[in-house]
CSV table of C-alpha atoms in Angstrom, one decimal:
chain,number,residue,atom,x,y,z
A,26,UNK,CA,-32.3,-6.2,-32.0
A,27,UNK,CA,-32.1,-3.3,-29.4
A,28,UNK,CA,-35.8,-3.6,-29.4
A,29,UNK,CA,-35.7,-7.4,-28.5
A,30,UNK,CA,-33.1,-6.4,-25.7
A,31,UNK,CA,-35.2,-4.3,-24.3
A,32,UNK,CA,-38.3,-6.9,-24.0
A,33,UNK,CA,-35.9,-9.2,-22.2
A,34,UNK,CA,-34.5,-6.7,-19.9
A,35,UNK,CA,-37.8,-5.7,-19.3
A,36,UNK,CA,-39.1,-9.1,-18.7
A,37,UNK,CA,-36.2,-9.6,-16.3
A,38,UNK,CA,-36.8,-7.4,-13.9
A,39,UNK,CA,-40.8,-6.9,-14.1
A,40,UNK,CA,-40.9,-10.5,-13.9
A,41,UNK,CA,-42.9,-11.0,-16.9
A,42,UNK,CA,-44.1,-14.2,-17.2
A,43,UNK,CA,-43.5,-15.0,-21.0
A,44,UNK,CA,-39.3,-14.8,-19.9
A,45,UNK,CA,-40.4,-18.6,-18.2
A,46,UNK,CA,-40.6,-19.9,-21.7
A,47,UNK,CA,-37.0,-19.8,-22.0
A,48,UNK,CA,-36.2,-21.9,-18.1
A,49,UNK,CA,-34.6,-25.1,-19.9
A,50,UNK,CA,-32.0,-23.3,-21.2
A,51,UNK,CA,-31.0,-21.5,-18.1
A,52,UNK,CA,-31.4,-25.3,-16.3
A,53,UNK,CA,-28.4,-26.0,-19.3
A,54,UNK,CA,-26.7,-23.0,-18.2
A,55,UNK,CA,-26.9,-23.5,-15.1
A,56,UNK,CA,-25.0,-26.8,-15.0
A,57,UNK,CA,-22.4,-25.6,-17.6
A,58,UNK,CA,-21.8,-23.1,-14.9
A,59,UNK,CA,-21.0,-24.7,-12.1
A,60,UNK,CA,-19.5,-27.8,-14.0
A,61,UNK,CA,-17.0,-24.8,-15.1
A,62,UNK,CA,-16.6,-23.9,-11.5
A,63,UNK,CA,-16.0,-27.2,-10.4
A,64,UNK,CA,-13.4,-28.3,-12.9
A,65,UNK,CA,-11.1,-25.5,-11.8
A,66,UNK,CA,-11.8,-25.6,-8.3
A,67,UNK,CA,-10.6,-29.2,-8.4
A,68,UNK,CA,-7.8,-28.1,-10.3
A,69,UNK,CA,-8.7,-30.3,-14.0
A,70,UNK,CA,-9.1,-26.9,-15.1
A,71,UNK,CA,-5.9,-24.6,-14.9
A,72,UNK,CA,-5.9,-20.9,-12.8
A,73,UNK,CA,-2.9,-18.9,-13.2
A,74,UNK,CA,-1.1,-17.5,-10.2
A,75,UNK,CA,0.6,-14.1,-10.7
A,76,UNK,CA,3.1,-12.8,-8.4
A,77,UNK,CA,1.2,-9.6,-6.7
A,78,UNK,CA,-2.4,-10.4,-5.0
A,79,UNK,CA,-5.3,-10.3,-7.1
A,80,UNK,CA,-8.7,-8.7,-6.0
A,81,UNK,CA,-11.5,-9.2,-8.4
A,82,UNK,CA,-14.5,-7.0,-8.8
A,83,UNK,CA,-17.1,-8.1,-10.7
A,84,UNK,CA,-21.1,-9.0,-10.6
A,85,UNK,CA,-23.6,-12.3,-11.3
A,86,UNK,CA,-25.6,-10.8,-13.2
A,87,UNK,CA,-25.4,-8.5,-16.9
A,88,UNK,CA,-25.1,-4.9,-17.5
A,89,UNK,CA,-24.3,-2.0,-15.3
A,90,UNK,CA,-23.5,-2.4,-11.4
A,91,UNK,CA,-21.1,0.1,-10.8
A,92,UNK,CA,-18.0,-2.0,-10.9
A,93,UNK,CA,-15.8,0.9,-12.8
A,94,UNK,CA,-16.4,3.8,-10.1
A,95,UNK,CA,-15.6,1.0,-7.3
A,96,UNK,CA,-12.4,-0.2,-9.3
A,97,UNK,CA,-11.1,3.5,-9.2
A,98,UNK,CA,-12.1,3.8,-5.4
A,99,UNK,CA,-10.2,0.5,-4.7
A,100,UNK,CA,-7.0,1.9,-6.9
A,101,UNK,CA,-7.4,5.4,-4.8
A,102,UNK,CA,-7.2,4.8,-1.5
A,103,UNK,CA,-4.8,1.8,-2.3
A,104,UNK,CA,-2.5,4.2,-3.5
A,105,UNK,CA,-3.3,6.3,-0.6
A,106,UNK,CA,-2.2,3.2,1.9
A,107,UNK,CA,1.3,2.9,0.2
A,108,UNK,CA,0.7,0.0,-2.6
A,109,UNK,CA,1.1,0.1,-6.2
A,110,UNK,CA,-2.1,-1.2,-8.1
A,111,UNK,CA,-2.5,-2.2,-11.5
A,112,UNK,CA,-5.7,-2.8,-12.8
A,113,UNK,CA,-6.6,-5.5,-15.6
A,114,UNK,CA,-8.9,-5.5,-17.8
A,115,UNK,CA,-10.4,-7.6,-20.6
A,116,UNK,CA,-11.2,-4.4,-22.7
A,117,UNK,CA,-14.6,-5.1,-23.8
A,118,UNK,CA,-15.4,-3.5,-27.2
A,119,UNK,CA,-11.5,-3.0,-28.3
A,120,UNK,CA,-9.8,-4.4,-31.1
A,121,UNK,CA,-6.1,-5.1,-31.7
A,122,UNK,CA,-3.7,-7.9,-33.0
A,123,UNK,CA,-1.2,-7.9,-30.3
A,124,UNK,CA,-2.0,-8.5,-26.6
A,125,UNK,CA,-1.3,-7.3,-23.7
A,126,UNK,CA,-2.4,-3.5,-24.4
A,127,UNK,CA,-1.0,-1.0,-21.7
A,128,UNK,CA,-3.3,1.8,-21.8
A,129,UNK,CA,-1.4,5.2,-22.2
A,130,UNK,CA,-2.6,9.0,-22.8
A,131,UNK,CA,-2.7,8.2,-26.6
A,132,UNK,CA,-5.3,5.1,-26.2
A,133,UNK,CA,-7.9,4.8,-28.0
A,134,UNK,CA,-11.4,3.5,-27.1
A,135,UNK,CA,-11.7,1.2,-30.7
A,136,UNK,CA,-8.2,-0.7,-29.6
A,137,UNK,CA,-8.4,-0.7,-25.9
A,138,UNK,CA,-11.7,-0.7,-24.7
A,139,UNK,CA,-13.9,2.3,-23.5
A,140,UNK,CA,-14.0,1.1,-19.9
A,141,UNK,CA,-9.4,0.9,-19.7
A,142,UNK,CA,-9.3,4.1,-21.3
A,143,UNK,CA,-12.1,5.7,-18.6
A,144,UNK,CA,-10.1,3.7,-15.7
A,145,UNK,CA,-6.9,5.1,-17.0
A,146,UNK,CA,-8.2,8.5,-17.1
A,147,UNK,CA,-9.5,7.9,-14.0
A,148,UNK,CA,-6.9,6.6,-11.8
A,149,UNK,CA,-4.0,7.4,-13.6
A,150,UNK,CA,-2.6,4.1,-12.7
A,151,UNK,CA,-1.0,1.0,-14.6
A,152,UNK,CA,-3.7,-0.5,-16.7
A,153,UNK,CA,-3.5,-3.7,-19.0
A,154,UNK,CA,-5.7,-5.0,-21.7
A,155,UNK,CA,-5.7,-8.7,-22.3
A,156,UNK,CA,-8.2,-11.2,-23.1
A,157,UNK,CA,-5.9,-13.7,-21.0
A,158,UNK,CA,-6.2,-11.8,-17.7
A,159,UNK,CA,-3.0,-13.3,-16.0
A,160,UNK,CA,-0.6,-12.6,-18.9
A,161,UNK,CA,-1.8,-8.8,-18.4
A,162,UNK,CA,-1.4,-9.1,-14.8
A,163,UNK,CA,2.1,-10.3,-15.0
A,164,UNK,CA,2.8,-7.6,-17.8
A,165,UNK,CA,1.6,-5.1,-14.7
A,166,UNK,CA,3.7,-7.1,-11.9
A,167,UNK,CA,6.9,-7.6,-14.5
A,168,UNK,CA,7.3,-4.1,-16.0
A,169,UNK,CA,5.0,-1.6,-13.6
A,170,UNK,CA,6.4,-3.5,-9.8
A,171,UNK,CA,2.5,-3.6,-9.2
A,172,UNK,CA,2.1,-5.2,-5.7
A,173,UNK,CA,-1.6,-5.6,-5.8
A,174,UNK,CA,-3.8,-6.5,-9.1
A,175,UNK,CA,-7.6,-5.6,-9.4
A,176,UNK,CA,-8.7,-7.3,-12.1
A,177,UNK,CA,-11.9,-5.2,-13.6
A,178,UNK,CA,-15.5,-7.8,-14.3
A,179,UNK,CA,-13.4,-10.8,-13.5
A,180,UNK,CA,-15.7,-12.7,-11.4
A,181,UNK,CA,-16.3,-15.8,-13.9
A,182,UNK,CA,-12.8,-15.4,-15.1
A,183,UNK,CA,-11.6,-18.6,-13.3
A,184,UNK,CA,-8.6,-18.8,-15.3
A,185,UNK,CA,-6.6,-16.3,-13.2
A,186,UNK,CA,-6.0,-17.4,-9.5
A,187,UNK,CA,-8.0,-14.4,-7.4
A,188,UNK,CA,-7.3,-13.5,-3.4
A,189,UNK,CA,-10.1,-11.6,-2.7
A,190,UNK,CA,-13.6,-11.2,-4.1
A,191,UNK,CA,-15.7,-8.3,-4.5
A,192,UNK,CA,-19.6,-8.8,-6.1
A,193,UNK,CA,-21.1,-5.5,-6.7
A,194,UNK,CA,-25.0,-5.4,-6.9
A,195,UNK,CA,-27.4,-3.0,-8.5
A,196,UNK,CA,-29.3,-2.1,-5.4
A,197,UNK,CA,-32.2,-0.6,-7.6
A,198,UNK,CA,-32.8,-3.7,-9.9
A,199,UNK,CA,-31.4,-6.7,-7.4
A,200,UNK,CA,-31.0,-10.3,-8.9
A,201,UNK,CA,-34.2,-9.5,-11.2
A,202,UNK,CA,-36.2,-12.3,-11.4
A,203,UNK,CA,-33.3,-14.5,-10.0
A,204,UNK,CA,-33.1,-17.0,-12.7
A,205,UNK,CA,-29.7,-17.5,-14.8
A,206,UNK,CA,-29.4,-16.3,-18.5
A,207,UNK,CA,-31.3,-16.1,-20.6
A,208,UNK,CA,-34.4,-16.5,-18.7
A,209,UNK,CA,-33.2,-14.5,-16.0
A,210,UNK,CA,-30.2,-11.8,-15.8
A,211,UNK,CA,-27.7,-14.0,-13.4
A,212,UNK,CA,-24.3,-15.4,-14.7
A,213,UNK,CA,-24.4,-17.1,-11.3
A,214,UNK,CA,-26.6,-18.4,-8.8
A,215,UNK,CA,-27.3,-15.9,-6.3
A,216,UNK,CA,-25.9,-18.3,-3.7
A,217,UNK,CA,-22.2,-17.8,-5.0
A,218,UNK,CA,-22.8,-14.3,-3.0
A,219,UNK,CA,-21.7,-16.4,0.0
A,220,UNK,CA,-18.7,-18.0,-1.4
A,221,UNK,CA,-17.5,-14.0,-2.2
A,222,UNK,CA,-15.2,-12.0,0.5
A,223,UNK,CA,-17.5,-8.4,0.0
A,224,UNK,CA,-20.8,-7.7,-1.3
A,225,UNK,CA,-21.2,-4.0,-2.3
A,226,UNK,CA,-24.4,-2.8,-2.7
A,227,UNK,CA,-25.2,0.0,-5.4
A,228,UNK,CA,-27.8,1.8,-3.4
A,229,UNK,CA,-29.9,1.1,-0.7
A,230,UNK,CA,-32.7,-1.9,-1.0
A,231,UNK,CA,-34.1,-3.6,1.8
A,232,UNK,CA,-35.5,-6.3,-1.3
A,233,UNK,CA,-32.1,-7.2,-2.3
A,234,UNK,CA,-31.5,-10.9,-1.1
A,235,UNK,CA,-28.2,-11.0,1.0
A,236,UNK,CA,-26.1,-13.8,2.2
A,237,UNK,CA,-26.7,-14.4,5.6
A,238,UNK,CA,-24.6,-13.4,8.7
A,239,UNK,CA,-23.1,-17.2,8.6
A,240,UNK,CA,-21.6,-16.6,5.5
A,241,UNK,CA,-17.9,-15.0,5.1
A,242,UNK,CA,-18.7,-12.2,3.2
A,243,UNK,CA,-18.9,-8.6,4.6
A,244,UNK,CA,-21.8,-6.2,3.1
A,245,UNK,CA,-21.2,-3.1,2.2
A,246,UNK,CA,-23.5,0.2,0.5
A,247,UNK,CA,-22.1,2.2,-2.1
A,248,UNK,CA,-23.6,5.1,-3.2
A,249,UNK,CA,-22.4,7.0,-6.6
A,250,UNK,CA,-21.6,10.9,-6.1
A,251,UNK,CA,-21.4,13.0,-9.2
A,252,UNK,CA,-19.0,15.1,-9.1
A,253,UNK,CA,-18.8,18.3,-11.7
A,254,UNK,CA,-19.7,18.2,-15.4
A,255,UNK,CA,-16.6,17.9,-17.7
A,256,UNK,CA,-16.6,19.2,-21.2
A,257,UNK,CA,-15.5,17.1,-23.3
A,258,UNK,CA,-13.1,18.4,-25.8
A,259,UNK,CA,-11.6,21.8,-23.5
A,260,UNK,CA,-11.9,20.2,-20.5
A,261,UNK,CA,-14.1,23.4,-19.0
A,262,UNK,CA,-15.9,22.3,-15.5
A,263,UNK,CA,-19.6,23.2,-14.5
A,264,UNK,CA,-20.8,22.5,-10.8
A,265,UNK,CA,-23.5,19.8,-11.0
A,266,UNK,CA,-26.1,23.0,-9.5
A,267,UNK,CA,-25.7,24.3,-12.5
A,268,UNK,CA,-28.1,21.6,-14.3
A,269,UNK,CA,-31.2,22.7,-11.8
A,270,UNK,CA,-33.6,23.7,-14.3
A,271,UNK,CA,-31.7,23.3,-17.0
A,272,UNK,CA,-32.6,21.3,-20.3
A,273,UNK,CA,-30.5,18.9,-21.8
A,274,UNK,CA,-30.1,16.0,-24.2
A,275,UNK,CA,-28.6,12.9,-22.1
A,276,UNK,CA,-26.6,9.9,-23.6
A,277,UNK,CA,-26.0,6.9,-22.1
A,278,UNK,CA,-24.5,3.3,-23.5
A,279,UNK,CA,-24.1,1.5,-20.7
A,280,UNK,CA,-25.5,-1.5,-18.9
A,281,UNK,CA,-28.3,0.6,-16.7
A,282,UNK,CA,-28.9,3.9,-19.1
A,283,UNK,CA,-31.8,5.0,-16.4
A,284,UNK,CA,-30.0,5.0,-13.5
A,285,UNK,CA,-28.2,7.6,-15.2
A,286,UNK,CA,-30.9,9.8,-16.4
A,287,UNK,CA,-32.1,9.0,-12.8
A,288,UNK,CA,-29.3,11.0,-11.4
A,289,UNK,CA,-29.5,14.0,-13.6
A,290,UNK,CA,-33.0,14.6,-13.1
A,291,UNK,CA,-32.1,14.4,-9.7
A,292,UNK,CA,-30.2,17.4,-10.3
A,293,UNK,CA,-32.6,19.2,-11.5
A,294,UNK,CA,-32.3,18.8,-15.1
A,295,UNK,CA,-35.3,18.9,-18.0
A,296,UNK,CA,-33.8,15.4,-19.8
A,297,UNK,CA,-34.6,14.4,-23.0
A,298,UNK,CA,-32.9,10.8,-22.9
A,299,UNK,CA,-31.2,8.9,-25.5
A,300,UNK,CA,-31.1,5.4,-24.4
A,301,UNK,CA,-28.2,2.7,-26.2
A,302,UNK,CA,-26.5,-0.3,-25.7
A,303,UNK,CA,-23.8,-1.3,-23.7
A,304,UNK,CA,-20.4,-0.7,-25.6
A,305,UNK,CA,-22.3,1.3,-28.1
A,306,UNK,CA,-20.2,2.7,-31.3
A,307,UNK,CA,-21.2,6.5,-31.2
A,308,UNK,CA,-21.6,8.1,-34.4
A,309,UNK,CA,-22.1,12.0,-34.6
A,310,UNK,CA,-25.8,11.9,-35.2
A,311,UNK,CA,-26.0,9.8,-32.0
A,312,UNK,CA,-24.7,12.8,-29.8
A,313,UNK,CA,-25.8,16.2,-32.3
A,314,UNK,CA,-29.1,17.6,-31.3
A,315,UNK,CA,-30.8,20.5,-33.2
A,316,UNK,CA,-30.6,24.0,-30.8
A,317,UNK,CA,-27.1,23.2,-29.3
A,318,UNK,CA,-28.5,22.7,-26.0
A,319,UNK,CA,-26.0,20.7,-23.6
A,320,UNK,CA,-25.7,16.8,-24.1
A,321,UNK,CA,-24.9,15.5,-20.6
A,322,UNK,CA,-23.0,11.7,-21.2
A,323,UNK,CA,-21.0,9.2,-18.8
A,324,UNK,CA,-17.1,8.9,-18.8
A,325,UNK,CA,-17.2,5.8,-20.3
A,326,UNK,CA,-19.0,7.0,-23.5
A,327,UNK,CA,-17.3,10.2,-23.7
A,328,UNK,CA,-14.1,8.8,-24.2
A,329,UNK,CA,-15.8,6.7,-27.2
A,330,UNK,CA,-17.1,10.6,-28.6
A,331,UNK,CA,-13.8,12.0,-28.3
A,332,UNK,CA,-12.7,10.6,-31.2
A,333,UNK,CA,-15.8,11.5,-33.5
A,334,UNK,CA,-14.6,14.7,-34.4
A,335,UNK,CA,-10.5,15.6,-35.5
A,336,UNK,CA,-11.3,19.2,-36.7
A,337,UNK,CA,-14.6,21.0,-35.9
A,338,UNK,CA,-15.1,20.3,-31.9
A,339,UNK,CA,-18.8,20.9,-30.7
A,340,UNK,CA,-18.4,22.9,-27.4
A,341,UNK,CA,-21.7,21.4,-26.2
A,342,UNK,CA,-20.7,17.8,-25.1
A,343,UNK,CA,-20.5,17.3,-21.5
A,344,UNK,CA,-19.9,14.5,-19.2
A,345,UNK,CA,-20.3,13.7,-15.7
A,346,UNK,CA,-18.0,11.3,-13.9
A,347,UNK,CA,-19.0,10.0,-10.5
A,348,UNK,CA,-16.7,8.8,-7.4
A,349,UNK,CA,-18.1,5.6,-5.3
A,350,UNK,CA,-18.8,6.6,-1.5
A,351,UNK,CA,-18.5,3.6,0.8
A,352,UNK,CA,-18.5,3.0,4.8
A,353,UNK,CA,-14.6,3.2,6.0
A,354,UNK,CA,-14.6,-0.2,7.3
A,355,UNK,CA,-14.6,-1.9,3.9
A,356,UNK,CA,-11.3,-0.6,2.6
A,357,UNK,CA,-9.5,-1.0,6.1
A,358,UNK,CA,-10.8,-4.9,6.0
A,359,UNK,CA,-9.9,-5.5,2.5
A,360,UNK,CA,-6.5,-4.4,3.6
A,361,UNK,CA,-6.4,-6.5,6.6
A,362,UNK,CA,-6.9,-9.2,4.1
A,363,UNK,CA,-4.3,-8.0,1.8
A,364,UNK,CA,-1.7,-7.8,5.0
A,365,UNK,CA,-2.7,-11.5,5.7
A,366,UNK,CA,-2.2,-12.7,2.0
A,367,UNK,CA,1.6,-10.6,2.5
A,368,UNK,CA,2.7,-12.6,5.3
């Protein structure tokens, strides 16, 4: 199946021509799409409204944007201005029998998700698990007096009432091929870009397709920093100039694998990569190399790891968190529009 995945991906964004085989079903996909849009936009379809404003971030296409570090920017330096943000999530990859989940210092990745737990660990900050987004929101607005709700991959989630939209794009891989699933990577047509209130750009690509200056959205770069490596089980810190020259094992399960191996052979590191899929279940042979060189992973899937060993704790797992760095204006707009939406 990984194998299969790959092919697709692959054919996605090399624009392989045997993907075309597969265009009637993203026509069929296409229609259920915006017929779902439609119906709630009309109102046949119901959206909840919660109490606090509700910014989505979230993407039109699968896998890997950088929606996570930009949620725990957006929960930063909206703490920073004075509100109290929650963040909801629909915990991807978790399992429980009773919903919503607040995420707490004793989460773990199998019940919550692994992206809460990272955005807890990140931020801090109130976060809530629930497949029905607006029941965790309320949970956040009810029990945490969150004024502001950022609901985490909630773009196609029409079923809670949003305020402000945020579309994150991979500036590296771009639309792909620009047709809808599964011929094509999009959940959406790349023209709902212009129906969002921010466009953030993962990196710099003059080929990315933009909404044009007519449209309402504002466009914004983002670029990822890393920040220092984190060991895993003792918490011990390494500056990220430690890597130059330095050979590793890297691990990544996440939407874009690459563009992480991309950055730590940027920093100088020998990498042997270890490529798997999104939401992966680690198991110990997945992250134990022979030679006990250092195995460099992300936050998300080294709060997955954690949990792999109770007793004997290899002091060789590392990971490397990253902060998003974006031009001032696009947080003092976003709260211009959150002042507006107050009044």
């Amino acid at each position: 199946m990984s194998k299969l995945s790959d092919a697709v991906t692959n054919a996605w964004y090399q624009n392989k021509k045997w993907i075309w085989w597969l265009l009637p079903l993203s026509v069929l996909f296409c229609w259920v799409s915006r017929l779902r849009r439609f119906c709630y936009q009309k109102g046949w379809f119901e959206s909840t409204r919660v109490e606090a404003p509700v910014i989505i971030v979230g993407n039109i296409s699968v896998g890997g944007t950088g929606k996570s570090p930009l949620t725990g920017f957006l929960v930063s330096e909206l703490t920073r201005r004075g509100y109290r943000p929650g963040v909801v999530s629909r915990g991807y990859g978790g399992e429980s029998d009773r919903y919503p989940l607040i995420v707490g210092e004793d989460a773990s990745a199998e019940t919550v998700g692994d992206e809460p737990l990272m955005l807890y660990q990140m931020t801090q900050s109130p976060v809530a698990v629930d497949p029905v987004r607006s029941r965790g929101a309320s949970k956040l607005c009810e029990d945490y007096d969150c004024n502001v709700i950022i609901c985490d991959d909630g773009l196609q989630h029409y079923a809670i009432a949003r305020d402000i939209e945020i579309c994150v794009i991979d500036g590296e891989r771009g639309c792909g091929n620009g047709f809808l699933l599964p011929a094509g990577p999009l959940r959406e047509s790349s023209r709902r870009l212009a129906d969002v209130d921010f466009v953030i750009v993962n990196g710099a690509n003059e080929s990315v397709k933009l909404p044009s200056q007519q449209s309402k959205c504002s466009v914004f770069e983002m670029t990822l920093r890393p920040i220092e490596l984190i060991n895993v089980f003792n918490g011990r810190k390494w500056m990220v100039g430690e890597l130059q020259g330095m050979s590793i094992h890297a691990v990544a399960g996440i939407g874009n694998p690459d563009r992480f191996f991309s950055t730590l052979r940027s920093l100088g590191a020998e990498v042997t990569a270890h490529a798997f899929p999104d939401h992966h279940h680690f198991s110990r042979d997945d992250v134990m190399f022979e030679g006990g060189v250092p195995v460099i992973m992300t936050h998300k899937d080294a709060v997955k790891c954690f949990a792999l060993f109770s007793e004997s704790k290899p002091d060789n797992l590392w990971y490397l968190p990253v902060s998003a760095d974006i031009d001032g204006q696009f947080i003092e707009k976003l709260c211009e529009q959150l002042s507006e939406i107050s009044q």
